[in-house]
Short mmCIF file of C-alpha atoms in Angstrom, two decimals:
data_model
loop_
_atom_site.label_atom_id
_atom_site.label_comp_id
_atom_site.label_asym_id
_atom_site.label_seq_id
_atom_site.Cartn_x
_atom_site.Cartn_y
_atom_site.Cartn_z
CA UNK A 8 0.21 -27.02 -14.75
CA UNK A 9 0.07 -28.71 -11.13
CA UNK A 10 -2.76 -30.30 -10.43
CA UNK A 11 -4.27 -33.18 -8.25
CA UNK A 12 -6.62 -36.02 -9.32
CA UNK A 13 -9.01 -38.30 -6.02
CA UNK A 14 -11.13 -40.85 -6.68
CA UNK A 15 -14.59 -39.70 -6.59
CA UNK A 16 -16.79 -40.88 -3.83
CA UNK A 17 -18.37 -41.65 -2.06
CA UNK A 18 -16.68 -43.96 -0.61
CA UNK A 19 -19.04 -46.73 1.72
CA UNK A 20 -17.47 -49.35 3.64
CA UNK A 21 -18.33 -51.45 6.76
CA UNK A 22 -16.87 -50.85 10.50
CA UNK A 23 -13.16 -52.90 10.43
CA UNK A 24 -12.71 -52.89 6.39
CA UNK A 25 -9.78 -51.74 4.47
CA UNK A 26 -9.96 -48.28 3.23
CA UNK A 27 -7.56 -47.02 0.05
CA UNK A 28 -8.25 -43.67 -1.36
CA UNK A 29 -6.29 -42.80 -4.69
CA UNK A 30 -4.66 -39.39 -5.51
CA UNK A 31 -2.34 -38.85 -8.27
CA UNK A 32 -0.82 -35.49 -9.15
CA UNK A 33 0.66 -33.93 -11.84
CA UNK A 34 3.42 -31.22 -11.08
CA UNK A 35 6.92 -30.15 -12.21
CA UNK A 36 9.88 -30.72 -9.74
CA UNK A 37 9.09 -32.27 -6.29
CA UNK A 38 6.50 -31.38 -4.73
CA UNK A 39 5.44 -32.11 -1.39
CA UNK A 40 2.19 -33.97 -0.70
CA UNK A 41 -0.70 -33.99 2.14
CA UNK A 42 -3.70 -35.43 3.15
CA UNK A 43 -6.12 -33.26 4.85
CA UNK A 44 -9.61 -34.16 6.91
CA UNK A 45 -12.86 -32.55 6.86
CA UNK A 46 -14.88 -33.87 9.34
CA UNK A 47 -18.91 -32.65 9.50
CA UNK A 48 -19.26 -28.58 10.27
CA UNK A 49 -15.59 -28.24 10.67
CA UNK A 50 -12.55 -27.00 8.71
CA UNK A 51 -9.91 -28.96 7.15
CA UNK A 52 -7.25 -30.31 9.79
CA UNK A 53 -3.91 -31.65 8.25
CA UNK A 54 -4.06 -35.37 8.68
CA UNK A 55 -0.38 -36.88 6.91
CA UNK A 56 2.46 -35.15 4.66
CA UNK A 57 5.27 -36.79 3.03
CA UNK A 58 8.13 -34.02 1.73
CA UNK A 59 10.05 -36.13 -0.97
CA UNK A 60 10.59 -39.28 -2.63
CA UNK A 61 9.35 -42.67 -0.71
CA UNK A 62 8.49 -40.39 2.41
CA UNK A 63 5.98 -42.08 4.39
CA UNK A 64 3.52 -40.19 5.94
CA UNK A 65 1.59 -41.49 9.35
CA UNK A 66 -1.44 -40.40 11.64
CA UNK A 67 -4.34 -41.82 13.26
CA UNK A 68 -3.72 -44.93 11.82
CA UNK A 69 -3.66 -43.76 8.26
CA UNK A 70 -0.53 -43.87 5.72
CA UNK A 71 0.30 -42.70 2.78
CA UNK A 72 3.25 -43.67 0.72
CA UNK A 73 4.74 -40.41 -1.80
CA UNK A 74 5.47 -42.31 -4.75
CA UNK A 75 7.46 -40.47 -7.26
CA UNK A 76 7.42 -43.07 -10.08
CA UNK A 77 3.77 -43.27 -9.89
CA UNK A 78 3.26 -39.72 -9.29
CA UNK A 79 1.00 -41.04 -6.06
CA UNK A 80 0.03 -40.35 -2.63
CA UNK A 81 -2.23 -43.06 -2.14
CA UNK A 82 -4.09 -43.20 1.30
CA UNK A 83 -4.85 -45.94 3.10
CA UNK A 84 -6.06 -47.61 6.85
CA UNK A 85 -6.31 -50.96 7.59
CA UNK A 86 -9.89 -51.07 9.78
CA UNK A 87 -12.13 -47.87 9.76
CA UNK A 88 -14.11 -46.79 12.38
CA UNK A 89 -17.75 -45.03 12.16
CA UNK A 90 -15.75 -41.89 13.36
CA UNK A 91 -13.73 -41.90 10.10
CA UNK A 92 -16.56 -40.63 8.03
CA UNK A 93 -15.44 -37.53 6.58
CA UNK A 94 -14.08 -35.70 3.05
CA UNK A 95 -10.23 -36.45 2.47
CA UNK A 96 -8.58 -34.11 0.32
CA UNK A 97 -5.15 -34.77 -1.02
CA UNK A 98 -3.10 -31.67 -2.22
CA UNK A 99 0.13 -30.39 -2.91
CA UNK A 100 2.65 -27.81 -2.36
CA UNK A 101 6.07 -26.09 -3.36
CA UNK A 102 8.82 -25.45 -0.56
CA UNK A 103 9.14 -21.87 -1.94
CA UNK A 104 5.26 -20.63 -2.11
CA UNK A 105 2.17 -20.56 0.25
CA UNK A 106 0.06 -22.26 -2.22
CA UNK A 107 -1.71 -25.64 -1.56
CA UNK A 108 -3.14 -27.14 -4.67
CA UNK A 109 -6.12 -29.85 -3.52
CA UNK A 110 -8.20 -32.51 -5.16
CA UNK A 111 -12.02 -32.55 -5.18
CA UNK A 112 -12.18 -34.46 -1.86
CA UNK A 113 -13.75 -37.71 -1.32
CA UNK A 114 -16.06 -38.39 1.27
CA UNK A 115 -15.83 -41.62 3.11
CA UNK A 116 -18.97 -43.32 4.77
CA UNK A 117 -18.14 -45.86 7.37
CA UNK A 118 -21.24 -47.53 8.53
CA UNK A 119 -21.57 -50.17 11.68
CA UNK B 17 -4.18 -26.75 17.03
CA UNK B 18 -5.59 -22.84 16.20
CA UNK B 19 -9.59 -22.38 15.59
CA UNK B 20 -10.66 -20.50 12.73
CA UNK B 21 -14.63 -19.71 12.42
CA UNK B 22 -16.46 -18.39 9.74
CA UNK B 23 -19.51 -16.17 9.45
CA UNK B 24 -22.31 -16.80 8.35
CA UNK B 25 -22.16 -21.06 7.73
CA UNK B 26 -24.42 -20.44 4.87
CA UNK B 27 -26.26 -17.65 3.12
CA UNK B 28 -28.51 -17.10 0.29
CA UNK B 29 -28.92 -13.93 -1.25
CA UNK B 30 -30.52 -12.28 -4.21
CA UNK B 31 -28.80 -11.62 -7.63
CA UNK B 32 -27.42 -8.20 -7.66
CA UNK B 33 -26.51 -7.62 -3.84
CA UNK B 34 -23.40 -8.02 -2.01
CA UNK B 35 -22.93 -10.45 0.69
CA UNK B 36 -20.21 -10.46 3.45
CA UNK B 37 -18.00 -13.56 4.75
CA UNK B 38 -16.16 -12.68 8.08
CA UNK B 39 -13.32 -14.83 8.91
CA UNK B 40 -12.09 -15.25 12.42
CA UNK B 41 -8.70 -17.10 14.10
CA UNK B 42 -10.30 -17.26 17.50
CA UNK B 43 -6.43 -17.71 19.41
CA UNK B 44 -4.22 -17.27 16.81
CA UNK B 45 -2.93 -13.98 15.74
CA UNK B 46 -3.12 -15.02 11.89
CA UNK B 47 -0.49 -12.44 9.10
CA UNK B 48 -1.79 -14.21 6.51
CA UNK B 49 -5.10 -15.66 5.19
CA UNK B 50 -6.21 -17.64 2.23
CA UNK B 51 -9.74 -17.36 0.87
CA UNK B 52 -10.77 -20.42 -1.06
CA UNK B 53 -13.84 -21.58 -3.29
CA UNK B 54 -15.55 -24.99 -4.06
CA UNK B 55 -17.55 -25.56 -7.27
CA UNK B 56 -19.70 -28.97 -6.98
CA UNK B 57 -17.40 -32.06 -8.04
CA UNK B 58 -14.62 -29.20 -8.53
CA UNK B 59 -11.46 -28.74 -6.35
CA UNK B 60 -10.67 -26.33 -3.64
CA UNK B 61 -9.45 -23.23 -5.94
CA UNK B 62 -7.08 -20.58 -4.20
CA UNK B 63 -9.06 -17.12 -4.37
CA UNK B 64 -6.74 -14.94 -3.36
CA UNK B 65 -4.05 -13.85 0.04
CA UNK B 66 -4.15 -11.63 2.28
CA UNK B 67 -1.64 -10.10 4.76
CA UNK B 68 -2.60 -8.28 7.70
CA UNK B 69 -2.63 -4.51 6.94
CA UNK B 70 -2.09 -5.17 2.97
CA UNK B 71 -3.92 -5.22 0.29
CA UNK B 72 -4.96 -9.03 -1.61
CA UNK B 73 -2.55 -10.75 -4.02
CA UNK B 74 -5.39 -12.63 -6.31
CA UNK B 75 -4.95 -15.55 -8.09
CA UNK B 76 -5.52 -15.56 -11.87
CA UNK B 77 -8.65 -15.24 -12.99
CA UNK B 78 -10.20 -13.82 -9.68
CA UNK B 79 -12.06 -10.50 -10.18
CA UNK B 80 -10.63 -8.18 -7.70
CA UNK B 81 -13.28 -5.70 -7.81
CA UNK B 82 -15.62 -8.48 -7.52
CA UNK B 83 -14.78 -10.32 -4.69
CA UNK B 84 -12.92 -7.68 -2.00
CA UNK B 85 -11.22 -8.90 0.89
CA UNK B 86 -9.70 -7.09 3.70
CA UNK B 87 -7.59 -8.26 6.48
CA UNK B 88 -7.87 -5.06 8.59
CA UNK B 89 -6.40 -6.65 11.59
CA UNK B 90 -4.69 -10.19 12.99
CA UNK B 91 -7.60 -12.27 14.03
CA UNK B 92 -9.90 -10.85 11.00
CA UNK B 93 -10.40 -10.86 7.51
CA UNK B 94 -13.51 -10.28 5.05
CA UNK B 95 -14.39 -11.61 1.83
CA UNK B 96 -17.65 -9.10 0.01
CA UNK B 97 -19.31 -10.83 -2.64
CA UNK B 98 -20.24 -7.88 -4.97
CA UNK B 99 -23.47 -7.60 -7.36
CA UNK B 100 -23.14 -11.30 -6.72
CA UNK B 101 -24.60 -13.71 -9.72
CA UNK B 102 -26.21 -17.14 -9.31
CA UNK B 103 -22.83 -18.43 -10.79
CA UNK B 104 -21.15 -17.19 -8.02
CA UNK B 105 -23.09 -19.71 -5.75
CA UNK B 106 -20.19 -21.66 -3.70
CA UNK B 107 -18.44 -22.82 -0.91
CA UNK B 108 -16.01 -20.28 0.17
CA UNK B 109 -13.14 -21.38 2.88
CA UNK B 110 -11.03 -19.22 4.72
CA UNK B 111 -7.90 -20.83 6.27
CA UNK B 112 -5.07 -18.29 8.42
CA UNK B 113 -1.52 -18.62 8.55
CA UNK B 114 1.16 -17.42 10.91
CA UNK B 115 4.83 -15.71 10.42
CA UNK B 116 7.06 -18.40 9.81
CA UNK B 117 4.71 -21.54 9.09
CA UNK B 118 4.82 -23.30 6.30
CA UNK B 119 2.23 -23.38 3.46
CA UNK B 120 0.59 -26.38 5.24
CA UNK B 121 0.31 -25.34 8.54
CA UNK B 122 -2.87 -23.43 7.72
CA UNK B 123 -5.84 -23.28 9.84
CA UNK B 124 -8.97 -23.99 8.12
CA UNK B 125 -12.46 -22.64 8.87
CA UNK B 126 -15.59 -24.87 8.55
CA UNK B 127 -16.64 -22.84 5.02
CA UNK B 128 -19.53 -20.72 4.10
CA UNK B 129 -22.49 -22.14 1.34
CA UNK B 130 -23.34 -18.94 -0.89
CA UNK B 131 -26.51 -19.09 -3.13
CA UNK B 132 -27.26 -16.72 -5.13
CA UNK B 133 -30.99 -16.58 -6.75
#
């Protein structure tokens, strides 16, 4: 079946540092792919989507690349801030349904 | 973008009651909503969908008569926790949807902790 696999966090780094966050998924046909933000006592906001092969998605700095031959949707940002701390949750859907399939979420500490 | 709330943020109840989780787009007139749950270390699971004025479509493996939802009007919808069980302790989302939006464009509330004792 469809499914999505995150790296389990949590996820610490320093003000400024590199952040990647891996997803991989698992689905028949092409999917489309999305990152989505949880920040502390609110709901999940859509943060980046790609729709097909080699799609880049962009927002708030962050990017992730939809990588069919990997079956990946890595994210990543280049400097995190103390205001990026929150769960990420990668998921997929299907053109033709309502359904979004999510990872576990991984919760990212940034600390000064 | 839309604000969904949820009511209550977290609740704990004793085996064998029922407990209610309101759902609310606060300026968005939502035909659909999703009602999702959270397991520790698990992934957010699809519950069921609900359109306005219909009855749930449930995802397999979701007891209807256990967990009833209604969506009695566009900025509303309830999820009852019946005869709930300590294994029904989660973290239940509600997101809404609109006519014509696609799967994504969902608007999530903040979730509601359920433990059951």
């Amino acid at each position: 079946g469809n499914s999505v696999t995150q790296m389990e966090g949590p996820v610490t780094l320093s003000e400024e540092a590199f952040l990647t966050i891996n997803c991989t998924y698992t689905a028949t046909g092409y999917p489309s792919l999305f990152w989505y933000v949880q920040y502390p006592g609110e709901g999940l906001q859509l943060l980046l989507k790609a729709t097909k092969a080699d799609d880049k998605g962009s927002n708030k700095g962050f990017e992730a690349t939809y990588r069919k031959e990997t079956t990946s949707f890595h994210l990543e940002k280049g400097s995190v801030q103390v205001s990026d701390s929150a769960v990420y949750f990668c998921a997929l859907s299907y053109r033709n349904t309502d359904k979004l399939i999510f990872g576990t979420g991984t919760r990212l500490q940034v600390f000064p | 973008g839309a604000v969904v709330s949820q009511h209550p943020s977290w609740v704990i109840c004793k085996s064998g009651t029922s407990v209610k989780i309101e759902c609310r787009s606060l300026d968005f007139q939502a035909t659909t909503m999703f009602w999702y749950r959270q397991f520790p270390k698990q992934s957010l699971m699809l519950m069921a969908t609900s359109n306005e004025g219909s009855k749930a479509t449930y995802e397999q493996g979701v007891e209807k008569d256990k967990f009833l939802i209604n969506h009695a009007s566009l900025t509303l919808s309830t999820l009852t926790v019946t005869s709930a069980h300590p294994e029904d302790s989660s973290f239940y989302i509600c997101s809404a949807g609109g006519q014509g939006l696609a799967s994504y464009e969902q608007y999530f509330g903040p979730g509601t902790r359920l433990t059951v004792t």
